[in-house]
Amino acid sequence: MKFFVDTAEIDAIRELNDLGMVDGVTTNPSLILKSGRDILEVTKEICDLVSGPVSAEVIATEADVMIAEGRKLAAIAPNIAVKVPLTWDGLKACKVLTGEGHMVNVTLCFSANQALLAAKAGATFISPFIGRLDDINIDGMDLIADIRTIYDNYGFETQILAASIRTVNHVLESARIGADVMTAPPSVIKAMASHPLTDKGLDTFLKDAAKAGIRIL
Ligand code: G3P
């Protein structure tokens, strides 16, 4: 499973990247706002840091303007994946931009039918939003499973990018189902290292090491 980090915070990306945890980065207008940075500037910096796909999202709603924005974003670096929303215009933009050889991430996917359309339009990535479905009491994991089944039924090559991941269990379930990629905030990726039994066991070992007078350095 590929790990994308869902943030526009350079320091957080760098820390995870140094550990080999970053196969790509996803951003959106809300994450750009949070970073307080200019979109073109911060996106370029991320692309210089990370060799995998870096998603940068258009803000237009009409296909022709999305395409123009997508071309400008794609010109930042060869590893840009242009992010377009899953609307009819977004699908049109996806078709044109992928036809020009750009990676396209179709975002804000909330149904398997939407994912089917994105695959037909040649999307490189489809981003089903798990957490936002959970927010309205719909199991986001069912959507990931349905898309996996449908894509496998027909051999679609669009990669399932599990998004809006809020918990470590979202990561685990996405991996079980076989999502190709997951994107999560740095805090969720770091939380995957934690287990109360690890903490408890370490505490015991450290106490026993002190009792035994163990010194290594
Ligand atoms: O990758 C999409 C993600 O940024 C949305 O997450 O938590 O705002 O629903 P969230």
Tab-separated table of C-alpha atoms and ligand atoms in Angstrom:
chain	number	residue	atom	x	y	z
A	1	MET	CA	0.000	0.000	0.000
A	2	LYS	CA	1.325	3.419	-0.950
A	3	PHE	CA	1.280	6.116	1.739
A	4	PHE	CA	0.446	9.658	0.738
A	5	VAL	CA	0.530	12.370	3.369
A	6	ASP	CA	-2.455	14.697	3.427
A	7	THR	CA	-0.935	18.056	4.306
A	8	ALA	CA	0.798	21.131	2.915
A	9	GLU	CA	3.062	21.477	5.981
A	10	ILE	CA	6.634	21.165	4.710
A	11	ASP	CA	8.238	20.169	8.034
A	12	ALA	CA	5.752	17.360	8.600
A	13	ILE	CA	6.254	16.052	5.060
A	14	ARG	CA	10.035	16.197	5.468
A	15	GLU	CA	10.003	14.264	8.741
A	16	LEU	CA	7.898	11.417	7.302
A	17	ASN	CA	9.756	11.470	3.992
A	18	ASP	CA	13.109	11.011	5.752
A	19	LEU	CA	11.664	7.813	7.255
A	20	GLY	CA	10.560	6.482	3.865
A	21	MET	CA	6.893	6.849	4.772
A	22	VAL	CA	5.922	9.183	1.930
A	23	ASP	CA	5.062	7.830	-1.510
A	24	GLY	CA	3.228	11.030	-2.397
A	25	VAL	CA	1.377	14.049	-1.029
A	26	THR	CA	-2.200	15.280	-1.305
A	27	THR	CA	-3.329	18.852	-0.768
A	28	ASN	CA	-6.608	20.689	-1.168
A	29	PRO	CA	-7.666	24.341	-0.760
A	30	SER	CA	-8.437	23.822	2.954
A	31	LEU	CA	-4.944	22.407	3.581
A	32	ILE	CA	-3.363	25.277	1.620
A	33	LEU	CA	-5.347	27.713	3.777
A	34	LYS	CA	-4.110	25.936	6.915
A	35	SER	CA	-0.491	26.206	5.749
A	36	GLY	CA	-0.835	29.964	5.211
A	37	ARG	CA	1.289	29.625	2.058
A	38	ASP	CA	0.837	30.567	-1.596
A	39	ILE	CA	-0.393	27.492	-3.508
A	40	LEU	CA	2.129	27.673	-6.351
A	41	GLU	CA	5.056	28.312	-4.021
A	42	VAL	CA	4.282	25.621	-1.461
A	43	THR	CA	3.359	23.064	-4.119
A	44	LYS	CA	6.710	23.604	-5.851
A	45	GLU	CA	8.516	23.139	-2.532
A	46	ILE	CA	6.647	19.875	-1.880
A	47	CYS	CA	7.434	18.617	-5.394
A	48	ASP	CA	11.136	19.329	-4.845
A	49	LEU	CA	11.048	17.318	-1.620
A	50	VAL	CA	8.985	14.292	-2.670
A	51	SER	CA	9.511	12.252	-5.811
A	52	GLY	CA	6.034	10.638	-5.896
A	53	PRO	CA	2.757	12.203	-7.034
A	54	VAL	CA	1.791	15.516	-5.417
A	55	SER	CA	-1.904	16.367	-5.773
A	56	ALA	CA	-2.774	20.028	-6.265
A	57	GLU	CA	-6.427	20.954	-6.625
A	58	VAL	CA	-8.105	23.249	-9.139
A	59	ILE	CA	-10.574	25.813	-7.848
A	60	ALA	CA	-12.679	26.380	-10.986
A	61	THR	CA	-16.023	24.669	-11.503
A	62	GLU	CA	-16.222	24.911	-15.304
A	63	ALA	CA	-14.313	22.340	-17.345
A	64	ASP	CA	-12.430	24.753	-19.596
A	65	VAL	CA	-11.183	26.815	-16.645
A	66	MET	CA	-10.330	23.646	-14.690
A	67	ILE	CA	-8.269	22.504	-17.668
A	68	ALA	CA	-6.397	25.814	-17.816
A	69	GLU	CA	-5.752	25.704	-14.068
A	70	GLY	CA	-4.731	22.055	-14.328
A	71	ARG	CA	-2.185	22.843	-17.034
A	72	LYS	CA	-0.719	25.629	-14.892
A	73	LEU	CA	-0.483	23.343	-11.857
A	74	ALA	CA	1.007	20.521	-13.937
A	75	ALA	CA	3.700	22.910	-15.191
A	76	ILE	CA	5.019	23.246	-11.607
A	77	ALA	CA	6.729	19.837	-11.739
A	78	PRO	CA	6.471	16.498	-13.546
A	79	ASN	CA	5.150	14.778	-10.396
A	80	ILE	CA	2.004	16.915	-10.092
A	81	ALA	CA	-1.329	15.086	-10.070
A	82	VAL	CA	-4.047	17.589	-10.924
A	83	LYS	CA	-6.949	17.213	-8.520
A	84	VAL	CA	-10.422	17.832	-9.919
A	85	PRO	CA	-13.789	17.418	-8.186
A	86	LEU	CA	-16.128	14.596	-9.126
A	87	THR	CA	-18.599	16.683	-11.100
A	88	TRP	CA	-19.554	16.336	-14.754
A	89	ASP	CA	-17.203	19.229	-15.565
A	90	GLY	CA	-14.507	17.615	-13.443
A	91	LEU	CA	-14.835	14.418	-15.487
A	92	LYS	CA	-14.479	16.406	-18.703
A	93	ALA	CA	-11.349	18.080	-17.329
A	94	CYS	CA	-10.032	14.666	-16.231
A	95	LYS	CA	-10.431	13.239	-19.721
A	96	VAL	CA	-8.605	16.162	-21.362
A	97	LEU	CA	-5.796	16.409	-18.814
A	98	THR	CA	-5.083	12.657	-18.757
A	99	GLY	CA	-5.153	12.753	-22.579
A	100	GLU	CA	-2.346	15.302	-22.376
A	101	GLY	CA	-0.328	12.920	-20.219
A	102	HIS	CA	-0.967	14.510	-16.824
A	103	MET	CA	-1.816	12.509	-13.709
A	104	VAL	CA	-5.322	13.310	-12.479
A	105	ASN	CA	-6.771	12.676	-9.024
A	106	VAL	CA	-10.582	12.830	-9.038
A	107	THR	CA	-11.635	13.913	-5.578
A	108	LEU	CA	-14.772	14.272	-3.442
A	109	CYS	CA	-16.007	10.793	-4.426
A	110	PHE	CA	-18.905	9.535	-2.315
A	111	SER	CA	-20.426	6.755	-4.432
A	112	ALA	CA	-19.275	3.733	-6.417
A	113	ASN	CA	-21.061	5.042	-9.507
A	114	GLN	CA	-18.999	8.229	-9.292
A	115	ALA	CA	-15.867	6.090	-9.071
A	116	LEU	CA	-16.965	4.104	-12.136
A	117	LEU	CA	-17.322	7.332	-14.120
A	118	ALA	CA	-13.893	8.555	-12.991
A	119	ALA	CA	-12.294	5.316	-14.172
A	120	LYS	CA	-14.066	5.603	-17.537
A	121	ALA	CA	-12.721	9.178	-17.818
A	122	GLY	CA	-9.187	7.812	-17.342
A	123	ALA	CA	-8.481	9.056	-13.793
A	124	THR	CA	-5.084	8.110	-12.389
A	125	PHE	CA	-6.495	8.189	-8.846
A	126	ILE	CA	-9.996	8.149	-7.395
A	127	SER	CA	-10.350	9.654	-3.916
A	128	PRO	CA	-13.300	8.226	-1.949
A	129	PHE	CA	-13.773	10.216	1.284
A	130	ILE	CA	-14.174	7.748	4.152
A	131	GLY	CA	-14.364	10.094	7.148
A	132	ARG	CA	-16.941	12.412	5.632
A	133	LEU	CA	-19.242	9.425	4.951
A	134	ASP	CA	-18.756	8.218	8.520
A	135	ASP	CA	-19.734	11.755	9.612
A	136	ILE	CA	-23.201	11.203	8.142
A	137	ASN	CA	-23.465	7.639	9.513
A	138	ILE	CA	-22.643	5.857	6.257
A	139	ASP	CA	-19.844	3.299	6.472
A	140	GLY	CA	-17.043	4.741	4.347
A	141	MET	CA	-15.322	1.355	4.186
A	142	ASP	CA	-18.251	-0.125	2.235
A	143	LEU	CA	-17.526	2.417	-0.481
A	144	ILE	CA	-13.849	1.421	-0.653
A	145	ALA	CA	-14.861	-2.256	-0.877
A	146	ASP	CA	-17.456	-1.596	-3.618
A	147	ILE	CA	-14.989	0.377	-5.720
A	148	ARG	CA	-12.337	-2.361	-5.288
A	149	THR	CA	-14.826	-4.986	-6.505
A	150	ILE	CA	-15.997	-2.920	-9.468
A	151	TYR	CA	-12.502	-1.925	-10.602
A	152	ASP	CA	-11.316	-5.537	-10.303
A	153	ASN	CA	-14.389	-6.844	-12.179
A	154	TYR	CA	-13.422	-4.839	-15.233
A	155	GLY	CA	-9.669	-4.386	-14.863
A	156	PHE	CA	-9.770	-0.604	-14.450
A	157	GLU	CA	-6.292	0.723	-13.712
A	158	THR	CA	-7.435	3.812	-11.783
A	159	GLN	CA	-5.835	3.615	-8.343
A	160	ILE	CA	-8.081	3.734	-5.287
A	161	LEU	CA	-6.748	6.471	-3.015
A	162	ALA	CA	-8.549	6.119	0.320
A	163	ALA	CA	-8.983	9.699	1.578
A	164	SER	CA	-10.546	11.629	4.437
A	165	ILE	CA	-8.820	9.150	6.732
A	166	ARG	CA	-9.253	10.146	10.357
A	167	THR	CA	-8.200	7.057	12.338
A	168	VAL	CA	-5.641	4.261	12.301
A	169	ASN	CA	-8.523	1.823	11.782
A	170	HIS	CA	-9.405	3.575	8.520
A	171	VAL	CA	-5.857	2.806	7.357
A	172	LEU	CA	-6.050	-0.824	8.494
A	173	GLU	CA	-9.431	-1.460	6.882
A	174	SER	CA	-8.363	0.226	3.635
A	175	ALA	CA	-5.286	-2.013	3.537
A	176	ARG	CA	-7.412	-5.112	4.218
A	177	ILE	CA	-9.740	-4.247	1.354
A	178	GLY	CA	-6.832	-3.518	-0.965
A	179	ALA	CA	-6.978	0.233	-1.569
A	180	ASP	CA	-3.911	1.012	-3.685
A	181	VAL	CA	-3.056	4.160	-1.745
A	182	MET	CA	-4.140	5.845	1.444
A	183	THR	CA	-3.697	9.503	2.268
A	184	ALA	CA	-3.736	10.543	5.893
A	185	PRO	CA	-2.681	13.487	8.024
A	186	PRO	CA	0.788	13.127	9.626
A	187	SER	CA	-0.842	12.630	13.047
A	188	VAL	CA	-2.669	9.482	11.874
A	189	ILE	CA	0.458	8.018	10.253
A	190	LYS	CA	2.423	8.622	13.459
A	191	ALA	CA	-0.389	7.169	15.606
A	192	MET	CA	0.014	3.877	13.717
A	193	ALA	CA	3.240	3.327	15.683
A	194	SER	CA	1.465	3.456	19.041
A	195	HIS	CA	0.184	0.527	21.073
A	196	PRO	CA	-0.510	0.532	24.832
A	197	LEU	CA	1.152	-2.883	25.204
A	198	THR	CA	4.298	-1.515	23.552
A	199	ASP	CA	4.356	1.317	26.103
A	200	LYS	CA	3.675	-1.069	28.982
A	201	GLY	CA	6.299	-3.580	27.855
A	202	LEU	CA	8.906	-0.877	27.349
A	203	ASP	CA	8.208	0.509	30.809
A	204	THR	CA	8.847	-2.930	32.354
A	205	PHE	CA	12.013	-3.483	30.329
A	206	LEU	CA	13.402	-0.085	31.324
A	207	LYS	CA	12.677	-0.723	35.009
A	208	ASP	CA	14.332	-4.164	34.826
A	209	ALA	CA	17.304	-2.715	32.940
A	210	ALA	CA	17.773	-0.209	35.762
A	211	LYS	CA	17.513	-2.984	38.404
A	212	ALA	CA	20.042	-5.099	36.504
A	213	GLY	CA	22.355	-2.112	36.161
A	214	ILE	CA	22.552	-2.690	32.391
A	215	ARG	CA	24.727	-0.190	30.540
A	216	ILE	CA	25.363	-0.399	26.815
A	217	LEU	CA	27.028	2.917	26.026
B	1	G3P	O1	-7.785	13.797	1.310
B	1	G3P	C1	-8.964	14.483	1.562
B	1	G3P	C2	-8.924	15.024	2.936
B	1	G3P	O2	-8.084	16.134	3.006
B	1	G3P	C3	-10.249	15.344	3.495
B	1	G3P	O3	-10.164	14.996	4.822
B	1	G3P	O4	-10.716	15.056	7.179
B	1	G3P	O5	-11.179	17.053	5.714
B	1	G3P	O6	-12.556	14.994	5.505
B	1	G3P	P1	-11.212	15.559	5.853
